[in-house]
Amino acid sequence: RQGSELAGWAMGRWTYEGIDLNHNFADLNTALWDAEDNDLVPHEFPNHYIPIPEYYTFANATVAPETRAVIAWMQRYPFVLSANLHGGELVVTYPFDMSRTYWKAQELTPTPDDGVFRWLATVYATANLAMASGERRRCHYDDFARLGNIINGANWHTVAGSMNDFSYLHTNCFEITVELMAAGRGCPQTLRVAPGAGDTPVPPTWPPQVHRGIKGVVRDSDTEQGIPNAIISVDGINHDVRT
């Protein structure tokens, strides 16, 4: 009712219980980076499928029921590619969303799969007409157009417990954030987040990206039977994938 000029980015962000759902997932980054600093990865601590900390599973933990439901959904289905839709800017962000230097509000913090994430973000940003328009005005202070309308999340503002980082580290799903609806001075208000007939926030060129890379079945060389939970390691990428 107040409109984007008066409401501000924080209006309506928290649940009735006062939980910010956008930052409510378990912080797995800290555990991974601590293990890396102590040379425990991957022989003693995994670099993928990182377990959820015990404190996060307690009944009195500050975890929203919506967050628990989404985690259960993610664990049930082995998603490979995902995008979550936000309002507030016109830009695509990709992990890591949390800066590795804990006291830095902004720091470039790429994942081991940074090339893939930048590709996924670029494919979306170049297919979104509002983002790609040369006539678009700056929304707030950041000129994302000069960056190709994509940015590493931690290099924009650090976030602990984001869904993107959790998806990547806990389930091996490659997830990006699409800031679709800008809110603020000079920002377009023409994009609808809810898809209707003939109207979708996901460009047709983006979902096929799920077919990029290597696909197949890992089989036992003697029995030809598929091997579940086989770990695939790629030289030079410190993030394994499990079948």
PDB file of C-alpha atoms in Angstrom, residues 1-8 11:
ATOM      1  CA  ARG A   1       0.000   0.000   0.000  1.00  0.00           C
ATOM      2  CA  GLN A   2       2.917   2.364   0.645  1.00  0.00           C
ATOM      3  CA  GLY A   3       4.546   1.693  -2.698  1.00  0.00           C
ATOM      4  CA  SER A   4       8.157   0.898  -3.433  1.00  0.00           C
ATOM      5  CA  GLU A   5       9.411   4.424  -2.734  1.00  0.00           C
ATOM      6  CA  LEU A   6       8.197   4.436   0.885  1.00  0.00           C
ATOM      7  CA  ALA A   7       8.117   0.787   1.930  1.00  0.00           C
ATOM      8  CA  GLY A   8      11.827   0.046   1.576  1.00  0.00           C
ATOM      9  CA  MET A  11       9.035  -4.298   4.427  1.00  0.00           C
TER      10      MET A  11
END
